[in-house]
C-alpha positions as a Python dict, from the first residue, in 0.01 Angstrom:
ca = {
    (1, 'M'): (0, 0, 0),
    (2, 'L'): (-46, 378, 7),
    (3, 'D'): (-175, 567, -296),
    (4, 'A'): (16, 856, -452),
    (5, 'N'): (-194, 1125, -286),
    (6, 'I'): (-142, 985, 65),
    (7, 'K'): (230, 940, -2),
    (8, 'N'): (261, 1305, -100),
    (9, 'Q'): (80, 1417, 214),
    (10, 'L'): (291, 1186, 429),
    (11, 'K'): (611, 1319, 271),
    (12, 'T'): (506, 1674, 362),
    (13, 'Y'): (444, 1573, 723),
    (14, 'L'): (770, 1382, 754),
    (15, 'E'): (972, 1684, 644),
    (16, 'R'): (919, 1804, 1003),
    (17, 'I'): (1122, 1526, 1166),
    (18, 'T'): (1472, 1621, 1278),
    (19, 'Q'): (1613, 1294, 1419),
    (20, 'P'): (1678, 959, 1248),
    (21, 'I'): (1408, 699, 1306),
    (22, 'E'): (1450, 324, 1290),
    (23, 'I'): (1143, 111, 1220),
    (24, 'V'): (1200, -238, 1359),
    (25, 'A'): (965, -488, 1196),
    (26, 'A'): (869, -834, 1323),
    (27, 'L'): (696, -1022, 1042),
    (28, 'D'): (587, -1375, 953),
    (29, 'D'): (465, -1535, 631),
    (30, 'G'): (105, -1417, 658),
    (31, 'E'): (-88, -1179, 435),
    (32, 'K'): (-98, -907, 701),
    (33, 'S'): (279, -921, 733),
    (34, 'R'): (312, -868, 360),
    (35, 'E'): (80, -569, 385),
    (36, 'M'): (280, -432, 679),
    (37, 'K'): (607, -473, 488),
    (38, 'A'): (459, -276, 198),
    (39, 'L'): (329, -5, 432),
    (40, 'L'): (663, 37, 607),
    (41, 'G'): (841, 49, 274),
    (42, 'D'): (609, 327, 158),
    (43, 'V'): (671, 519, 481),
    (44, 'A'): (1049, 488, 460),
    (45, 'E'): (1047, 612, 100),
    (46, 'Q'): (910, 947, 215),
    (47, 'S'): (1210, 1046, 431),
    (48, 'N'): (1582, 982, 420),
    (49, 'L'): (1582, 992, 800),
    (50, 'I'): (1376, 670, 823),
    (51, 'T'): (1516, 320, 787),
    (52, 'V'): (1348, -20, 823),
    (53, 'T'): (1525, -312, 990),
    (54, 'D'): (1413, -670, 1043),
    (55, 'A'): (1360, -825, 1385),
    (56, 'S'): (1145, -1121, 1286),
    (57, 'G'): (1346, -1348, 1513),
    (58, 'E'): (1231, -1163, 1823),
    (59, 'A'): (961, -1315, 2044),
    (60, 'V'): (703, -1041, 1990),
    (61, 'R'): (361, -1023, 1830),
    (62, 'K'): (368, -1069, 1455),
    (63, 'P'): (305, -874, 1249),
    (64, 'S'): (422, -572, 1445),
    (65, 'F'): (675, -295, 1428),
    (66, 'A'): (842, -57, 1671),
    (67, 'L'): (959, 301, 1627),
    (68, 'K'): (1284, 408, 1789),
    (69, 'R'): (1544, 678, 1777),
    (70, 'K'): (1897, 580, 1691),
    (71, 'G'): (2076, 454, 2001),
    (72, 'E'): (1758, 424, 2211),
    (73, 'D'): (1532, 135, 2304),
    (74, 'A'): (1201, 100, 2123),
    (75, 'R'): (915, 233, 2334),
    (76, 'V'): (633, 268, 2078),
    (77, 'R'): (502, -43, 1900),
    (78, 'F'): (211, -116, 1665),
    (79, 'A'): (86, -478, 1660),
    (80, 'G'): (-125, -483, 1348),
    (81, 'L'): (-168, -239, 1063),
    (82, 'P'): (-240, 114, 1194),
    (83, 'M'): (-477, 206, 915),
    (84, 'G'): (-831, 344, 927),
    (85, 'H'): (-878, 564, 1232),
    (86, 'E'): (-529, 469, 1354),
    (87, 'F'): (-333, 602, 1055),
    (88, 'P'): (-304, 948, 1220),
    (89, 'S'): (-164, 768, 1527),
    (90, 'L'): (118, 633, 1311),
    (91, 'I'): (190, 975, 1159),
    (92, 'L'): (199, 1145, 1500),
    (93, 'A'): (422, 872, 1643),
    (94, 'L'): (667, 916, 1354),
    (95, 'L'): (676, 1291, 1406),
    (96, 'Q'): (721, 1269, 1782),
    (97, 'V'): (985, 995, 1774),
    (98, 'G'): (1152, 1200, 1501),
    (99, 'G'): (1185, 1502, 1729),
    (100, 'H'): (890, 1717, 1622),
    (101, 'P'): (750, 1888, 1935),
    (102, 'P'): (397, 1782, 2036),
    (103, 'K'): (112, 2031, 2071),
    (104, 'V'): (75, 1971, 2442),
    (105, 'D'): (90, 2209, 2736),
    (106, 'Q'): (448, 2231, 2862),
    (107, 'E'): (336, 2182, 3221),
    (108, 'L'): (181, 1848, 3127),
    (109, 'I'): (496, 1745, 2941),
    (110, 'E'): (705, 1815, 3250),
    (111, 'Q'): (459, 1618, 3461),
    (112, 'I'): (493, 1316, 3229),
    (113, 'R'): (873, 1347, 3226),
    (114, 'A'): (885, 1342, 3606),
    (115, 'I'): (677, 1023, 3652),
    (116, 'E'): (884, 751, 3819),
    (117, 'G'): (840, 376, 3786),
    (118, 'T'): (813, 123, 3503),
    (119, 'F'): (501, 130, 3289),
    (120, 'E'): (425, -122, 3013),
    (121, 'F'): (95, -26, 2848),
    (122, 'E'): (-99, -240, 2597),
    (123, 'T'): (-406, -101, 2421),
    (124, 'Y'): (-651, -324, 2236),
    (125, 'I'): (-826, -134, 1959),
    (126, 'S'): (-1041, -184, 1653),
    (127, 'L'): (-962, 7, 1336),
    (128, 'S'): (-1323, 130, 1315),
    (129, 'C'): (-1316, 277, 1668),
    (130, 'H'): (-1318, 657, 1675),
    (131, 'N'): (-1235, 668, 2046),
    (132, 'C'): (-927, 447, 2025),
    (133, 'P'): (-685, 689, 1853),
    (134, 'D'): (-694, 939, 2139),
    (135, 'V'): (-586, 670, 2385),
    (136, 'V'): (-322, 530, 2150),
    (137, 'Q'): (-182, 874, 2073),
    (138, 'A'): (-174, 974, 2440),
    (139, 'L'): (15, 662, 2546),
    (140, 'N'): (252, 684, 2249),
    (141, 'L'): (333, 1043, 2343),
    (142, 'M'): (394, 947, 2705),
    (143, 'S'): (633, 675, 2582),
    (144, 'V'): (825, 925, 2369),
    (145, 'I'): (858, 1173, 2656),
    (146, 'N'): (941, 934, 2941),
    (147, 'P'): (1192, 647, 2891),
    (148, 'N'): (1024, 450, 3170),
    (149, 'I'): (702, 415, 2968),
    (150, 'R'): (636, 175, 2680),
    (151, 'H'): (322, 128, 2478),
    (152, 'T'): (190, -126, 2226),
    (153, 'M'): (-121, -74, 2014),
    (154, 'I'): (-287, -411, 1942),
    (155, 'D'): (-548, -462, 1670),
    (156, 'G'): (-802, -685, 1844),
    (157, 'A'): (-938, -819, 1516),
    (158, 'L'): (-592, -946, 1422),
    (159, 'F'): (-500, -1093, 1760),
    (160, 'Q'): (-828, -1266, 1843),
    (161, 'D'): (-667, -1530, 2065),
    (162, 'E'): (-538, -1258, 2298),
    (163, 'V'): (-873, -1083, 2293),
    (164, 'N'): (-1048, -1403, 2396),
    (165, 'E'): (-788, -1497, 2657),
    (166, 'R'): (-797, -1155, 2818),
    (167, 'Q'): (-1173, -1129, 2772),
    (168, 'V'): (-1152, -799, 2586),
    (169, 'M'): (-1506, -718, 2472),
    (170, 'A'): (-1489, -341, 2434),
    (171, 'V'): (-1236, -101, 2289),
    (172, 'P'): (-1020, 71, 2370),
    (173, 'T'): (-914, -155, 2657),
    (174, 'V'): (-582, -73, 2824),
    (175, 'F'): (-360, -304, 3029),
    (176, 'L'): (-76, -175, 3247),
    (177, 'N'): (199, -418, 3343),
    (178, 'G'): (-35, -704, 3255),
    (179, 'E'): (-329, -582, 3465),
    (180, 'H'): (-649, -414, 3347),
    (181, 'F'): (-598, -36, 3363),
    (182, 'G'): (-894, 125, 3190),
    (183, 'Q'): (-1155, 102, 2920),
    (184, 'G'): (-1316, 351, 2687),
    (185, 'R'): (-1208, 695, 2586),
    (186, 'M'): (-935, 851, 2803),
    (187, 'E'): (-757, 1181, 2754),
    (188, 'L'): (-384, 1234, 2801),
    (189, 'A'): (-431, 1433, 3122),
    (190, 'E'): (-668, 1168, 3257),
    (191, 'I'): (-418, 886, 3200),
    (192, 'V'): (-136, 1088, 3352),
    (193, 'A'): (-349, 1164, 3657),
    (194, 'K'): (-418, 793, 3708),
    (195, 'I'): (-49, 699, 3729),
    (196, 'D'): (75, 1020, 3892),
    (197, 'S'): (-55, 973, 4247),
    (198, 'A'): (7, 1333, 4349),
    (199, 'A'): (-173, 1486, 4048),
    (200, 'G'): (-515, 1504, 4214),
    (201, 'A'): (-384, 1684, 4520),
    (202, 'R'): (-195, 1935, 4307),
    (203, 'A'): (-504, 2004, 4093),
    (204, 'A'): (-721, 2051, 4402),
    (205, 'E'): (-470, 2293, 4551),
    (206, 'K'): (-469, 2503, 4235),
    (207, 'I'): (-848, 2511, 4218),
    (208, 'A'): (-882, 2611, 4582),
    (209, 'A'): (-662, 2915, 4519),
    (210, 'K'): (-871, 3051, 4230),
    (211, 'D'): (-1050, 3384, 4256),
    (212, 'E'): (-1423, 3429, 4220),
    (213, 'F'): (-1566, 3399, 3868),
    (214, 'D'): (-1827, 3623, 3709),
    (215, 'V'): (-1959, 3327, 3510),
    (216, 'L'): (-1872, 2967, 3592),
    (217, 'V'): (-1984, 2707, 3337),
    (218, 'V'): (-2027, 2349, 3458),
    (219, 'G'): (-1984, 2121, 3157),
    (220, 'G'): (-1754, 2130, 2855),
    (221, 'G'): (-1970, 2011, 2567),
    (222, 'P'): (-2113, 2225, 2285),
    (223, 'A'): (-2350, 2412, 2519),
    (224, 'G'): (-2078, 2476, 2777),
    (225, 'A'): (-1823, 2586, 2518),
    (226, 'A'): (-2068, 2829, 2356),
    (227, 'A'): (-2165, 2969, 2696),
    (228, 'A'): (-1800, 3025, 2791),
    (229, 'I'): (-1716, 3199, 2464),
    (230, 'Y'): (-2014, 3433, 2483),
    (231, 'A'): (-1932, 3519, 2844),
    (232, 'A'): (-1561, 3574, 2781),
    (233, 'R'): (-1636, 3802, 2487),
    (234, 'K'): (-1808, 4033, 2735),
    (235, 'G'): (-1474, 4081, 2909),
    (236, 'I'): (-1580, 3914, 3234),
    (237, 'R'): (-1394, 3647, 3432),
    (238, 'T'): (-1509, 3312, 3294),
    (239, 'G'): (-1430, 2954, 3391),
    (240, 'I'): (-1531, 2604, 3284),
    (241, 'V'): (-1543, 2299, 3510),
    (242, 'A'): (-1567, 1989, 3290),
    (243, 'E'): (-1558, 1621, 3372),
    (244, 'R'): (-1443, 1566, 3012),
    (245, 'F'): (-1407, 1857, 2773),
    (246, 'G'): (-1613, 1785, 2462),
    (247, 'G'): (-1871, 1585, 2652),
    (248, 'Q'): (-2083, 1332, 2466),
    (249, 'V'): (-1970, 1482, 2134),
    (250, 'M'): (-1643, 1295, 2190),
    (251, 'D'): (-1837, 969, 2145),
    (252, 'T'): (-2014, 1079, 1825),
    (253, 'L'): (-1888, 926, 1503),
    (254, 'A'): (-2033, 1116, 1208),
    (255, 'I'): (-2179, 1467, 1224),
    (256, 'E'): (-2346, 1570, 901),
    (257, 'N'): (-2614, 1814, 1021),
    (258, 'F'): (-2396, 2085, 1176),
    (259, 'I'): (-2490, 2380, 962),
    (260, 'S'): (-2215, 2509, 727),
    (261, 'V'): (-1994, 2204, 796),
    (262, 'K'): (-2086, 1928, 552),
    (263, 'A'): (-1923, 1652, 752),
    (264, 'T'): (-1706, 1616, 1059),
    (265, 'D'): (-1675, 1387, 1360),
    (266, 'G'): (-1707, 1434, 1733),
    (267, 'P'): (-1340, 1441, 1834),
    (268, 'K'): (-1257, 1697, 1563),
    (269, 'L'): (-1544, 1919, 1669),
    (270, 'A'): (-1451, 1888, 2037),
    (271, 'M'): (-1092, 1986, 1958),
    (272, 'A'): (-1213, 2289, 1764),
    (273, 'L'): (-1441, 2387, 2051),
    (274, 'E'): (-1157, 2372, 2302),
    (275, 'E'): (-922, 2572, 2079),
    (276, 'H'): (-1190, 2839, 2034),
    (277, 'V'): (-1258, 2858, 2408),
    (278, 'R'): (-887, 2887, 2489),
    (279, 'E'): (-852, 3180, 2248),
    (280, 'Y'): (-1058, 3387, 2491),
    (281, 'G'): (-850, 3302, 2796),
    (282, 'V'): (-1124, 3102, 2965),
    (283, 'D'): (-998, 2916, 3274),
    (284, 'I'): (-1058, 2550, 3183),
    (285, 'M'): (-1060, 2305, 3474),
    (286, 'N'): (-1081, 1967, 3301),
    (287, 'L'): (-1129, 1624, 3460),
    (288, 'Q'): (-1324, 1782, 3746),
    (289, 'R'): (-1669, 1660, 3843),
    (290, 'A'): (-1923, 1883, 4016),
    (291, 'A'): (-2074, 1741, 4335),
    (292, 'A'): (-2317, 2017, 4432),
    (293, 'V'): (-2425, 2374, 4361),
    (294, 'I'): (-2502, 2586, 4668),
    (295, 'P'): (-2707, 2901, 4597),
    (296, 'G'): (-2634, 3224, 4779),
    (297, 'E'): (-2513, 3578, 4731),
    (298, 'R'): (-2210, 3410, 4578),
    (299, 'I'): (-2293, 3072, 4427),
    (300, 'E'): (-2068, 2788, 4540),
    (301, 'V'): (-1984, 2494, 4314),
    (302, 'R'): (-1847, 2204, 4516),
    (303, 'L'): (-1629, 1952, 4335),
    (304, 'E'): (-1582, 1585, 4407),
    (305, 'N'): (-1214, 1647, 4485),
    (306, 'G'): (-1328, 1832, 4797),
    (307, 'T'): (-1261, 2187, 4679),
    (308, 'S'): (-1506, 2463, 4592),
    (309, 'L'): (-1533, 2749, 4346),
    (310, 'K'): (-1732, 3070, 4387),
    (311, 'A'): (-1912, 3260, 4112),
    (312, 'R'): (-2159, 3545, 4068),
    (313, 'S'): (-2350, 3331, 3818),
    (314, 'V'): (-2341, 2966, 3713),
    (315, 'I'): (-2445, 2794, 3388),
    (316, 'I'): (-2515, 2420, 3410),
    (317, 'A'): (-2435, 2248, 3080),
    (318, 'T'): (-2356, 1892, 3187),
    (319, 'G'): (-2529, 1720, 2895),
    (320, 'A'): (-2652, 1362, 2902),
    (321, 'R'): (-2524, 1006, 2900),
    (322, 'W'): (-2640, 678, 2750),
    (323, 'R'): (-2954, 552, 2923),
    (324, 'E'): (-2906, 211, 3084),
    (325, 'M'): (-3154, -76, 3098),
    (326, 'N'): (-3117, -106, 3477),
    (327, 'V'): (-3172, -481, 3479),
    (328, 'P'): (-2980, -753, 3665),
    (329, 'G'): (-2653, -836, 3494),
    (330, 'E'): (-2612, -512, 3298),
    (331, 'K'): (-2355, -354, 3529),
    (332, 'E'): (-2184, -687, 3603),
    (333, 'Y'): (-2120, -754, 3235),
    (334, 'R'): (-2048, -401, 3113),
    (335, 'G'): (-1736, -430, 2900),
    (336, 'K'): (-1777, -809, 2904),
    (337, 'G'): (-2044, -823, 2638),
    (338, 'V'): (-2267, -528, 2733),
    (339, 'A'): (-2170, -231, 2515),
    (340, 'Y'): (-2306, 108, 2414),
    (341, 'C'): (-2105, 192, 2099),
    (342, 'P'): (-2160, -39, 1800),
    (343, 'H'): (-1906, 148, 1586),
    (344, 'C'): (-1628, 97, 1841),
    (345, 'D'): (-1700, -248, 1976),
    (346, 'G'): (-1881, -413, 1685),
    (347, 'P'): (-1566, -562, 1524),
    (348, 'L'): (-1491, -755, 1844),
    (349, 'F'): (-1811, -954, 1789),
    (350, 'K'): (-1729, -1068, 1436),
    (351, 'G'): (-1912, -1391, 1358),
    (352, 'K'): (-2098, -1387, 1690),
    (353, 'R'): (-2460, -1335, 1794),
    (354, 'V'): (-2564, -1001, 1940),
    (355, 'A'): (-2873, -810, 2045),
    (356, 'V'): (-2958, -444, 2003),
    (357, 'I'): (-3191, -293, 2261),
    (358, 'G'): (-3400, -10, 2117),
    (359, 'G'): (-3597, 46, 1799),
    (360, 'G'): (-3539, 416, 1743),
    (361, 'N'): (-3301, 557, 1484),
    (362, 'S'): (-2994, 479, 1695),
    (363, 'G'): (-3100, 119, 1757),
    (364, 'V'): (-3192, 45, 1397),
    (365, 'E'): (-2875, 211, 1266),
    (366, 'A'): (-2674, 0, 1510),
    (367, 'A'): (-2848, -319, 1396),
    (368, 'I'): (-2779, -235, 1030),
    (369, 'D'): (-2410, -167, 1099),
    (370, 'L'): (-2365, -478, 1312),
    (371, 'A'): (-2539, -703, 1060),
    (372, 'G'): (-2245, -661, 827),
    (373, 'V'): (-2002, -787, 1091),
    (374, 'V'): (-2174, -1034, 1325),
    (375, 'A'): (-2346, -1364, 1261),
    (376, 'H'): (-2690, -1255, 1375),
    (377, 'V'): (-2864, -953, 1528),
    (378, 'T'): (-3174, -967, 1744),
    (379, 'L'): (-3333, -623, 1779),
    (380, 'L'): (-3562, -585, 2082),
    (381, 'E'): (-3811, -296, 2097),
    (382, 'F'): (-4026, -223, 2403),
    (383, 'A'): (-4315, -70, 2205),
    (384, 'D'): (-4541, -254, 1960),
    (385, 'S'): (-4358, -110, 1658),
    (386, 'L'): (-4020, 36, 1564),
    (387, 'R'): (-3980, 413, 1599),
    (388, 'A'): (-3699, 461, 1347),
    (389, 'D'): (-3733, 652, 1019),
    (390, 'A'): (-3905, 458, 740),
    (391, 'V'): (-3593, 449, 523),
    (392, 'L'): (-3397, 282, 805),
    (393, 'Q'): (-3672, 30, 871),
    (394, 'K'): (-3679, -61, 503),
    (395, 'K'): (-3306, -123, 502),
    (396, 'L'): (-3330, -328, 821),
    (397, 'S'): (-3604, -551, 681),
    (398, 'S'): (-3386, -636, 381),
    (399, 'L'): (-3113, -792, 595),
    (400, 'P'): (-3132, -1171, 624),
    (401, 'N'): (-2947, -1202, 955),
    (402, 'V'): (-3164, -966, 1161),
    (403, 'T'): (-3462, -1064, 1376),
    (404, 'V'): (-3692, -792, 1511),
    (405, 'V'): (-3893, -854, 1828),
    (406, 'T'): (-4144, -591, 1940),
    (407, 'N'): (-4329, -567, 2272),
    (408, 'A'): (-4011, -702, 2429),
    (409, 'Q'): (-3906, -593, 2779),
    (410, 'T'): (-3551, -699, 2862),
    (411, 'T'): (-3549, -830, 3220),
    (412, 'E'): (-3203, -979, 3271),
    (413, 'V'): (-2856, -1011, 3121),
    (414, 'T'): (-2705, -1354, 3182),
    (415, 'G'): (-2348, -1477, 3173),
    (416, 'D'): (-2067, -1662, 3340),
    (417, 'V'): (-1741, -1472, 3297),
    (418, 'K'): (-1894, -1278, 3007),
    (419, 'V'): (-2237, -1237, 2849),
    (420, 'N'): (-2401, -1554, 2723),
    (421, 'G'): (-2758, -1436, 2676),
    (422, 'L'): (-3052, -1223, 2784),
    (423, 'I'): (-3406, -1279, 2903),
    (424, 'Y'): (-3699, -1071, 2783),
    (425, 'K'): (-4071, -1070, 2859),
    (426, 'D'): (-4335, -1052, 2589),
    (427, 'R'): (-4545, -758, 2707),
    (428, 'K'): (-4860, -899, 2544),
    (429, 'S'): (-4849, -1258, 2662),
    (430, 'G'): (-4642, -1209, 2976),
    (431, 'E'): (-4422, -1505, 2885),
    (432, 'S'): (-4044, -1490, 2921),
    (433, 'Y'): (-3794, -1598, 2657),
    (434, 'R'): (-3418, -1645, 2656),
    (435, 'V'): (-3190, -1543, 2368),
    (436, 'E'): (-2844, -1700, 2357),
    (437, 'L'): (-2583, -1452, 2239),
    (438, 'E'): (-2240, -1303, 2307),
    (439, 'G'): (-2304, -929, 2294),
    (440, 'I'): (-2570, -671, 2382),
    (441, 'F'): (-2571, -315, 2246),
    (442, 'V'): (-2792, -76, 2444),
    (443, 'Q'): (-2945, 205, 2235),
    (444, 'I'): (-3240, 341, 2433),
    (445, 'G'): (-3174, 712, 2450),
    (446, 'L'): (-3014, 957, 2689),
    (447, 'L'): (-3028, 1045, 3058),
    (448, 'P'): (-2942, 1400, 3175),
    (449, 'N'): (-2636, 1441, 3398),
    (450, 'T'): (-2814, 1636, 3669),
    (451, 'D'): (-2810, 1415, 3979),
    (452, 'F'): (-2592, 1668, 4161),
    (453, 'M'): (-2862, 1933, 4105),
    (454, 'K'): (-3158, 1738, 4243),
    (455, 'D'): (-3183, 1944, 4563),
    (456, 'T'): (-3095, 2276, 4401),
    (457, 'V'): (-3320, 2352, 4105),
    (458, 'E'): (-3651, 2233, 3969),
    (459, 'R'): (-3622, 1921, 3753),
    (460, 'T'): (-3871, 1706, 3562),
    (461, 'K'): (-3943, 1346, 3653),
    (462, 'F'): (-3687, 1254, 3385),
    (463, 'G'): (-3417, 1459, 3558),
    (464, 'E'): (-3410, 1744, 3306),
    (465, 'I'): (-3350, 2091, 3451),
    (466, 'V'): (-3654, 2312, 3396),
    (467, 'V'): (-3557, 2634, 3214),
    (468, 'D'): (-3753, 2924, 3071),
    (469, 'A'): (-3704, 3090, 2733),
    (470, 'H'): (-3396, 3271, 2866),
    (471, 'G'): (-3226, 2962, 3008),
    (472, 'R'): (-3311, 3065, 3365),
    (473, 'T'): (-3367, 2795, 3627),
    (474, 'S'): (-3576, 2817, 3943),
    (475, 'V'): (-3276, 2964, 4128),
    (476, 'P'): (-3169, 3324, 4057),
    (477, 'G'): (-2820, 3341, 3909),
    (478, 'V'): (-2824, 2974, 3805),
    (479, 'F'): (-2882, 2908, 3434),
    (480, 'A'): (-2881, 2587, 3231),
    (481, 'A'): (-2840, 2490, 2867),
    (482, 'G'): (-2820, 2193, 2635),
    (483, 'D'): (-2915, 1827, 2672),
    (484, 'C'): (-2948, 1847, 3052),
    (485, 'T'): (-3250, 2078, 3021),
    (486, 'T'): (-3614, 2064, 2913),
    (487, 'V'): (-3533, 2222, 2575),
    (488, 'P'): (-3661, 1976, 2311),
    (489, 'Y'): (-3451, 1811, 2041),
    (490, 'K'): (-3110, 1709, 2174),
    (491, 'Q'): (-2892, 1832, 1889),
    (492, 'I'): (-2544, 1986, 1882),
    (493, 'V'): (-2653, 2298, 1699),
    (494, 'I'): (-2941, 2351, 1941),
    (495, 'A'): (-2715, 2298, 2243),
    (496, 'M'): (-2474, 2563, 2115),
    (497, 'G'): (-2754, 2814, 2064),
    (498, 'E'): (-2893, 2742, 2410),
    (499, 'G'): (-2547, 2783, 2562),
    (500, 'A'): (-2506, 3122, 2398),
    (501, 'K'): (-2853, 3226, 2513),
    (502, 'A'): (-2791, 3119, 2872),
    (503, 'S'): (-2464, 3312, 2872),
    (504, 'L'): (-2628, 3629, 2746),
    (505, 'S'): (-2895, 3586, 3012),
    (506, 'A'): (-2627, 3542, 3278),
    (507, 'F'): (-2458, 3863, 3164),
    (508, 'D'): (-2790, 4046, 3175),
    (509, 'H'): (-2836, 3914, 3529),
    (510, 'L'): (-2491, 4040, 3632),
    (511, 'I'): (-2534, 4393, 3500),
    (512, 'R'): (-2861, 4424, 3689),
    (513, 'E'): (-2703, 4326, 4021),
    (514, 'P'): (-2655, 4608, 4274),
    (515, 'V'): (-2310, 4768, 4245),
    (516, 'E'): (-2091, 4674, 4542),
    (517, 'A'): (-1936, 4952, 4747),
}
């Protein structure tokens, strides 16, 4: 199952385990069970502390396997083969069940350990989803730390009957004790906060007690991280308030234009950004959303949790989010057929009919990817021609199961319990048409996350914060950088440069302030 190179790497990792691990397998006569048996055999060969036992008589999903310490109940289970993006989840689970300490803040570990109650988590994933591993790994870790928590990873492509019965149409989708718990990317701290009812109050109390910052960055993406690093290097008190550290980069699959790094992916880059920021002692306040910025001699940043922070200067780097169609049915069927990530959710629509909204590079790339999985793709473009690069259009035109419709304005998403079609208007003739389908992937660009700034600084009609060449906004002491601003070309490398520039401008602003008595 595993080649020699991977086996050697796995053996090196498994040398770190200190406690015996039992892998309990539940298999049937199918091909996937045979593959799982081979995989588990390869794993067990790499460590004399790992044994495989058979539990095929148990009434559990098959094929699946559980990891457990000797003498303890199994709390981590994989239903399906954890390969592709999920192979690191298997390695981490082996290490953690085997006693290797996780790289997690000790305070968070103690918080997980203290959670009371019974929690049975189930996470539906696809092996091509780059957001799923973070959720799987977080819940596995929680299960290792707290004996009251159990978690099962479920490959949605392998357990299609469950996916259909539970109407899972986006991954990752998490159920807790049989009820829908969450969908999409979630960090460990975010999951813990959702089941630890007192976590929000404790976080708010800590924030309220913080001293004034010299530079407070709002946003934890590439622009925000760069701004924080440049400020901290000046030796001034620096903080970051981030709704989700990493920002939209966390949802980016392949990054091949970040200069000096030939190829990486969003989660890896986001992790590197956070590690770099932490090296400078920046105060990171994650999972906190800004509600308003109040200018003054000391700028106040109000958070949605009801607390406030004060700073001598503020840098807004809140990035952007996927633009929505804003038509009837879109919100109602989000996660029930309306999706925004073809890489993550595409495998759930295998053999079905889908539409892609948008004819730019993102839309055409999505249509090309989906065409290899689904039965048919209908690509709808508002303009009279596609806007994607010529090489992408050529590839798209070669695919037999793709239909391109231009001058198409989507007017409604239809469905019963889930999506069953859409209606669009031909912008030339004015006539409306209905397309029967099971999934809709929206790829029509980005919208800046600046609603909380609408009464504070000058913005364009598109919501972008107007900045000058130094990253200055219309309010003294308030700077902005990255995708939330008027700077053209929304690229990671540009956002980082703009973040650094805004930070240097903020420092220049601070040193020119009158010295307090």
